[in-house]
Amino acid sequence: MSGAEKTIPLREGLWTEKGHDGQPHLLGHRCLDCGEVFFPRKENGICTHCHSQNLELIELSRKGQVHAFSVVMLRPPGGYYRGDVPYALANVLLDEGVLVEGLVTDVNLDDIKVGMDMELKIDKLHEDDEGNTVMTYKFRPSAA
Amino acid sequence: MKNMREAVIAGVGITKFDSYDGEKGRPLRQFYDLGSEAIQKALDDAGMEWNDIQAAFCGSVYCGTGSGHQTIQKIGLTGIPIVNVENACSSGISALRLAFQMVGAEIYDCVIAAGFEQMPRGPIQSTAWPVWQRQMGFNVQPADYAMRTVRYMEETGATEEDFARVTVKNRNNGSLNPNARMQKPVTIEEVLSSRMVAKPLRFLNACPLADGGTAVIVCSRDKLKSTDKVVTVAAATLCTAFYSSARIQGADHVQTSADQAFEMAGMGPEDMDVVQAYDTMSPGELWDLEKLGFCKKGEAPHLLREGYFDLSGKLPVNTDGGLMSRGHPLGATALAQVIEIYRQIRGEAGPRQVAGAKAGLAHAMGAGPNSGVVILKR
């Protein structure tokens, strides 16, 4: 520990801390030609549905429902994931109709169900080797 | 693809699928040992010499540069073109499709497709996920299958007991296959009490890994050394993903690869006497049978319960035990699917023979995604 530890995002550009309503929002792309919505954004600026390069950066809804989920009982290979095991992953269908895979938090792992209302939470993922707190997006149950 | 010359299978070869890692008294055998054993067996089966082979397509995933060349060097050096095919779990069927097309297009008269693998030890480092997604714990293949399974249960009412039944059926069939890694049957209770891997999938819902080699010789009819019980390759197709999302419904690549195969063969699902569906995870076999066109969505669990897919059923599925019993050497798996259909049509499947089998379908799919279908007929 050098004393210079910081709080850093897992990856730049996945979300904004303060969206139009002052709350965090995931950032996606909308194709201005076919209307398809993507998360994460298309780094190369190409719509993989209609091949247009006419994409606009948008704030995605903070809310959605569980489309599918799994409770993972083993540690993933490679040592990249440093969190608790078991842990839950979910595909959450956001209000724009885009599926986002993410970690699920603030819930008893046995209580996760398809159709459950979820909302975005920016939360600690782990501490990196330099002692920085690495933040990421997660989903937690919401009041609909 | 119209008006192609008929391509037939001259012979096949397969090793026992097992762990050949040299540990705990197990033999150490490299991929080229396994691949060359399978190739030699295929030559013997066909009554051919290596000099009869005009080109080779070799499927593997983790064997590194020039793996087909290293394998064929153990058999003979005849200057023929050797092309290595890496298409994840569909590598072998992709190689076979190229052999089929080469013979069909009259570029060559006799081509070998091989598939082999010695699997890496320990957890497989998949590069299919970017680093940030691995840091979020997405890189767990069973979890991907688990989420698809949750959707399937939601949409069809299938249960964990149904998935256990797939394992039980395939392990029963595998007990009749001396080449399978797992030859001991299991019960529904054993599957349902095995440890959870990624909810709702358990250890015995997953196929085991294995090492192994496979080979299939494809030729024109005039090159056959024996015209007894000739098996024709009626179709070989390969599809990748069509754009699809929660908002936009795209075509399903598995369904399309099957539709194209039936059209190419001029046959339908009702003409198939035996099927090798894809069972890396046991629920996958159920939705696979639906997508391949053997029943409607959500019907496979009911048919399974009635014994429809049993060895003695109306449409036996995975008669050699499937991936669930054979084990899964990635590059070799797809041709093992094809070889079982060949054996069944030839009447050479021994205690697991399906009486009167005249035509069958083999499927292989996986990462990419790829989906390859082969239809064989007498």
Short mmCIF file of N, CA, C and O in Angstrom, two decimals, chain A residues 10-11 14 35-38 40 48-49 67-74 76-78 80-81 87 89 91 93 96-97 101-103 114 125 136-137, chain B residues 123-125 129 131-140 142-144 146-148 150-151 154-155 195-200 243-248:
data_model
loop_
_atom_site.label_atom_id
_atom_site.label_comp_id
_atom_site.label_asym_id
_atom_site.label_seq_id
_atom_site.Cartn_x
_atom_site.Cartn_y
_atom_site.Cartn_z
N LEU A 10 -13.94 -0.56 -13.25
CA LEU A 10 -13.40 -1.77 -13.88
C LEU A 10 -12.97 -1.45 -15.32
O LEU A 10 -11.92 -1.92 -15.77
N ARG A 11 -13.77 -0.63 -15.99
CA ARG A 11 -13.47 -0.28 -17.38
C ARG A 11 -14.15 1.04 -17.67
O ARG A 11 -15.31 1.25 -17.31
N LEU A 14 -18.29 2.07 -19.39
CA LEU A 14 -19.41 1.14 -19.21
C LEU A 14 -20.62 1.85 -18.63
O LEU A 14 -21.75 1.50 -18.90
N GLY A 35 -32.54 1.29 -35.12
CA GLY A 35 -33.13 1.40 -33.78
C GLY A 35 -32.61 0.38 -32.77
O GLY A 35 -32.98 0.41 -31.59
N GLU A 36 -31.75 -0.55 -33.19
CA GLU A 36 -31.25 -1.56 -32.26
C GLU A 36 -30.41 -0.91 -31.17
O GLU A 36 -29.76 0.12 -31.40
N VAL A 37 -30.47 -1.49 -29.96
CA VAL A 37 -29.76 -0.95 -28.80
C VAL A 37 -28.71 -1.97 -28.36
O VAL A 37 -28.98 -3.18 -28.33
N PHE A 38 -27.53 -1.48 -28.00
CA PHE A 38 -26.43 -2.37 -27.63
C PHE A 38 -25.85 -2.01 -26.27
O PHE A 38 -25.73 -0.84 -25.93
N PRO A 40 -22.35 -3.78 -24.06
CA PRO A 40 -21.75 -2.45 -24.00
C PRO A 40 -21.76 -1.79 -25.38
O PRO A 40 -22.10 -2.41 -26.37
N THR A 48 -24.07 -4.19 -35.53
CA THR A 48 -23.95 -5.57 -36.02
C THR A 48 -25.30 -6.11 -36.51
O THR A 48 -25.36 -7.22 -37.01
N HIS A 49 -26.36 -5.31 -36.38
CA HIS A 49 -27.64 -5.73 -36.95
C HIS A 49 -27.78 -5.26 -38.39
O HIS A 49 -28.04 -6.05 -39.29
N HIS A 67 -34.14 -12.06 -16.81
CA HIS A 67 -34.53 -12.89 -17.96
C HIS A 67 -34.05 -14.33 -17.72
O HIS A 67 -34.75 -15.29 -18.02
N ALA A 68 -32.84 -14.45 -17.20
CA ALA A 68 -32.26 -15.76 -16.86
C ALA A 68 -31.18 -15.52 -15.82
O ALA A 68 -30.66 -14.40 -15.71
N PHE A 69 -30.84 -16.56 -15.07
CA PHE A 69 -29.81 -16.39 -14.03
C PHE A 69 -29.17 -17.73 -13.74
O PHE A 69 -29.68 -18.78 -14.12
N SER A 70 -28.04 -17.68 -13.05
CA SER A 70 -27.44 -18.90 -12.51
C SER A 70 -26.67 -18.55 -11.25
O SER A 70 -26.15 -17.44 -11.12
N VAL A 71 -26.65 -19.50 -10.32
CA VAL A 71 -25.80 -19.35 -9.15
C VAL A 71 -24.57 -20.22 -9.39
O VAL A 71 -24.68 -21.44 -9.54
N VAL A 72 -23.41 -19.58 -9.48
CA VAL A 72 -22.18 -20.28 -9.84
C VAL A 72 -21.52 -20.79 -8.55
O VAL A 72 -21.27 -20.01 -7.62
N MET A 73 -21.24 -22.11 -8.53
CA MET A 73 -20.73 -22.74 -7.31
C MET A 73 -19.23 -22.98 -7.35
O MET A 73 -18.67 -23.53 -6.42
N LEU A 74 -18.59 -22.65 -8.49
CA LEU A 74 -17.15 -22.91 -8.58
C LEU A 74 -16.43 -21.63 -8.94
O LEU A 74 -17.01 -20.70 -9.50
N PRO A 76 -14.25 -19.35 -11.14
CA PRO A 76 -13.93 -19.34 -12.57
C PRO A 76 -12.43 -19.52 -12.81
O PRO A 76 -11.62 -19.10 -11.97
N PRO A 77 -12.06 -20.13 -13.94
CA PRO A 77 -10.64 -20.35 -14.22
C PRO A 77 -9.90 -19.04 -14.48
O PRO A 77 -10.50 -18.05 -14.88
N GLY A 78 -8.62 -19.05 -14.22
CA GLY A 78 -7.77 -17.92 -14.62
C GLY A 78 -7.44 -16.95 -13.52
O GLY A 78 -6.50 -16.16 -13.65
N TYR A 80 -9.07 -14.36 -12.54
CA TYR A 80 -9.48 -12.97 -12.80
C TYR A 80 -10.55 -12.52 -11.81
O TYR A 80 -10.56 -11.39 -11.35
N TYR A 81 -11.47 -13.43 -11.51
CA TYR A 81 -12.56 -13.12 -10.58
C TYR A 81 -12.06 -13.33 -9.15
O TYR A 81 -11.56 -14.39 -8.82
N TYR A 87 -21.63 -17.22 -6.30
CA TYR A 87 -22.10 -15.89 -6.68
C TYR A 87 -23.15 -16.05 -7.77
O TYR A 87 -23.26 -17.11 -8.39
N LEU A 89 -25.04 -14.73 -11.33
CA LEU A 89 -25.03 -13.96 -12.58
C LEU A 89 -26.47 -13.91 -13.09
O LEU A 89 -27.22 -14.87 -12.93
N ASN A 91 -28.95 -12.41 -16.57
CA ASN A 91 -29.21 -11.63 -17.77
C ASN A 91 -30.44 -10.80 -17.45
O ASN A 91 -31.52 -11.34 -17.19
N LEU A 93 -33.15 -7.95 -18.54
CA LEU A 93 -33.76 -7.28 -19.71
C LEU A 93 -34.13 -5.86 -19.28
O LEU A 93 -35.07 -5.65 -18.52
N GLU A 96 -35.28 -0.81 -22.34
CA GLU A 96 -35.09 -0.57 -23.79
C GLU A 96 -35.16 -1.86 -24.59
O GLU A 96 -35.11 -1.84 -25.81
N GLY A 97 -35.20 -3.01 -23.90
CA GLY A 97 -35.21 -4.28 -24.61
C GLY A 97 -33.82 -4.81 -24.90
O GLY A 97 -33.63 -5.58 -25.83
N GLU A 101 -25.75 -8.78 -19.11
CA GLU A 101 -25.30 -9.77 -18.13
C GLU A 101 -24.57 -9.05 -17.02
O GLU A 101 -23.77 -8.13 -17.28
N GLY A 102 -24.85 -9.44 -15.78
CA GLY A 102 -24.17 -8.80 -14.67
C GLY A 102 -24.23 -9.63 -13.40
O GLY A 102 -24.97 -10.60 -13.30
N LEU A 103 -23.40 -9.23 -12.42
CA LEU A 103 -23.44 -9.84 -11.10
C LEU A 103 -24.69 -9.35 -10.37
O LEU A 103 -25.14 -8.22 -10.59
N VAL A 114 -36.80 -15.73 -12.21
CA VAL A 114 -37.07 -15.11 -13.51
C VAL A 114 -38.21 -14.11 -13.34
O VAL A 114 -39.20 -14.40 -12.64
N LEU A 125 -16.18 -4.28 -6.87
CA LEU A 125 -15.93 -5.62 -7.42
C LEU A 125 -14.85 -6.31 -6.59
O LEU A 125 -15.05 -7.40 -6.06
N THR A 136 -17.69 -1.82 -10.22
CA THR A 136 -18.35 -2.32 -11.43
C THR A 136 -19.86 -2.13 -11.31
O THR A 136 -20.35 -1.72 -10.25
N TYR A 137 -20.57 -2.45 -12.39
CA TYR A 137 -22.03 -2.40 -12.32
C TYR A 137 -22.55 -3.75 -11.86
O TYR A 137 -21.98 -4.80 -12.21
N PRO B 123 -8.20 -26.28 -15.36
CA PRO B 123 -9.28 -25.47 -15.93
C PRO B 123 -8.83 -24.82 -17.24
O PRO B 123 -7.70 -24.36 -17.35
N ILE B 124 -9.73 -24.85 -18.22
CA ILE B 124 -9.39 -24.31 -19.53
C ILE B 124 -9.53 -22.79 -19.51
O ILE B 124 -10.54 -22.25 -19.15
N GLN B 125 -8.44 -22.12 -19.91
CA GLN B 125 -8.44 -20.66 -19.99
C GLN B 125 -9.10 -20.26 -21.29
O GLN B 125 -8.47 -20.29 -22.33
N TRP B 129 -14.01 -14.55 -23.57
CA TRP B 129 -14.50 -13.37 -22.84
C TRP B 129 -13.40 -12.33 -22.71
O TRP B 129 -12.25 -12.67 -22.41
N VAL B 131 -11.16 -9.45 -20.85
CA VAL B 131 -10.63 -9.51 -19.48
C VAL B 131 -11.62 -8.94 -18.46
O VAL B 131 -11.84 -9.52 -17.40
N TRP B 132 -12.27 -7.80 -18.78
CA TRP B 132 -13.17 -7.20 -17.78
C TRP B 132 -14.35 -8.12 -17.46
O TRP B 132 -14.83 -8.16 -16.33
N GLN B 133 -14.79 -8.91 -18.45
CA GLN B 133 -15.88 -9.85 -18.18
C GLN B 133 -15.40 -11.05 -17.36
O GLN B 133 -16.14 -11.58 -16.53
N ARG B 134 -14.13 -11.44 -17.58
CA ARG B 134 -13.57 -12.51 -16.75
C ARG B 134 -13.45 -12.03 -15.31
O ARG B 134 -13.68 -12.78 -14.36
N GLN B 135 -13.11 -10.73 -15.14
CA GLN B 135 -13.00 -10.19 -13.77
C GLN B 135 -14.37 -10.17 -13.08
O GLN B 135 -14.45 -10.22 -11.86
N MET B 136 -15.44 -10.11 -13.89
CA MET B 136 -16.78 -10.15 -13.31
C MET B 136 -17.31 -11.57 -13.18
O MET B 136 -18.46 -11.78 -12.79
N GLY B 137 -16.49 -12.55 -13.52
CA GLY B 137 -16.87 -13.95 -13.30
C GLY B 137 -17.78 -14.53 -14.37
O GLY B 137 -18.48 -15.52 -14.13
N PHE B 138 -17.77 -13.94 -15.57
CA PHE B 138 -18.64 -14.46 -16.64
C PHE B 138 -18.07 -15.72 -17.29
O PHE B 138 -18.80 -16.43 -17.98
N ASN B 139 -16.75 -15.96 -17.13
CA ASN B 139 -16.09 -17.03 -17.90
C ASN B 139 -16.27 -18.41 -17.28
O ASN B 139 -15.32 -19.12 -16.98
N VAL B 140 -17.53 -18.79 -17.10
CA VAL B 140 -17.88 -20.12 -16.57
C VAL B 140 -18.85 -20.72 -17.59
O VAL B 140 -20.03 -20.36 -17.62
N PRO B 142 -20.43 -23.59 -17.86
CA PRO B 142 -21.69 -24.16 -17.36
C PRO B 142 -22.71 -23.09 -16.97
O PRO B 142 -23.92 -23.34 -17.02
N ALA B 143 -22.25 -21.89 -16.58
CA ALA B 143 -23.19 -20.84 -16.20
C ALA B 143 -23.95 -20.34 -17.43
O ALA B 143 -25.15 -20.02 -17.35
N ASP B 144 -23.28 -20.27 -18.57
CA ASP B 144 -23.96 -19.90 -19.81
C ASP B 144 -25.06 -20.92 -20.12
O ASP B 144 -26.19 -20.56 -20.46
N ALA B 146 -26.41 -22.88 -18.00
CA ALA B 146 -27.41 -22.82 -16.92
C ALA B 146 -28.45 -21.75 -17.23
O ALA B 146 -29.65 -21.95 -17.02
N MET B 147 -28.00 -20.60 -17.73
CA MET B 147 -28.96 -19.54 -18.02
C MET B 147 -29.89 -19.93 -19.17
O MET B 147 -31.07 -19.63 -19.14
N ARG B 148 -29.34 -20.62 -20.16
CA ARG B 148 -30.20 -21.12 -21.25
C ARG B 148 -31.17 -22.16 -20.71
O ARG B 148 -32.32 -22.26 -21.17
N VAL B 150 -32.39 -22.29 -17.65
CA VAL B 150 -33.43 -21.58 -16.89
C VAL B 150 -34.50 -21.06 -17.85
O VAL B 150 -35.70 -21.17 -17.59
N ARG B 151 -34.08 -20.52 -18.99
CA ARG B 151 -35.05 -20.05 -20.00
C ARG B 151 -35.89 -21.21 -20.53
O ARG B 151 -37.10 -21.10 -20.70
N GLU B 154 -38.40 -22.24 -18.07
CA GLU B 154 -39.44 -21.21 -18.00
C GLU B 154 -40.43 -21.35 -19.17
O GLU B 154 -41.63 -21.23 -19.01
N GLU B 155 -39.88 -21.63 -20.36
CA GLU B 155 -40.71 -21.63 -21.56
C GLU B 155 -41.41 -22.96 -21.82
O GLU B 155 -42.41 -23.00 -22.54
N ARG B 195 -22.98 -32.90 -7.10
CA ARG B 195 -22.79 -31.52 -6.63
C ARG B 195 -23.22 -30.49 -7.68
O ARG B 195 -23.06 -30.70 -8.87
N MET B 196 -23.78 -29.41 -7.17
CA MET B 196 -24.23 -28.32 -8.03
C MET B 196 -23.00 -27.61 -8.60
O MET B 196 -22.06 -27.30 -7.87
N VAL B 197 -23.02 -27.35 -9.91
CA VAL B 197 -21.91 -26.64 -10.55
C VAL B 197 -22.33 -25.19 -10.82
O VAL B 197 -21.65 -24.24 -10.43
N ALA B 198 -23.42 -25.04 -11.55
CA ALA B 198 -23.99 -23.72 -11.81
C ALA B 198 -25.50 -23.95 -11.85
O ALA B 198 -26.01 -24.56 -12.79
N LYS B 199 -26.18 -23.51 -10.82
CA LYS B 199 -27.60 -23.78 -10.66
C LYS B 199 -28.36 -23.44 -11.94
O LYS B 199 -28.15 -22.35 -12.48
N PRO B 200 -29.20 -24.34 -12.47
CA PRO B 200 -29.66 -25.63 -11.92
C PRO B 200 -28.87 -26.85 -12.42
O PRO B 200 -29.36 -27.96 -12.34
N TYR B 243 -27.87 -12.74 -36.69
CA TYR B 243 -28.10 -11.69 -35.70
C TYR B 243 -29.43 -11.89 -35.00
O TYR B 243 -30.47 -12.06 -35.64
N SER B 244 -29.40 -11.82 -33.70
CA SER B 244 -30.60 -12.00 -32.91
C SER B 244 -30.41 -11.29 -31.58
O SER B 244 -29.29 -11.21 -31.08
N SER B 245 -31.46 -10.72 -31.02
CA SER B 245 -31.36 -10.06 -29.72
C SER B 245 -32.73 -10.13 -29.06
O SER B 245 -33.66 -10.72 -29.62
N ALA B 246 -32.85 -9.50 -27.90
CA ALA B 246 -34.14 -9.50 -27.21
C ALA B 246 -35.19 -8.77 -28.04
O ALA B 246 -36.38 -9.04 -27.93
N ARG B 247 -34.75 -7.83 -28.89
CA ARG B 247 -35.69 -7.03 -29.68
C ARG B 247 -35.91 -7.59 -31.07
O ARG B 247 -36.95 -7.39 -31.68
N ILE B 248 -34.88 -8.24 -31.61
CA ILE B 248 -34.92 -8.67 -33.02
C ILE B 248 -34.73 -10.18 -33.09
O ILE B 248 -33.69 -10.71 -32.67
#
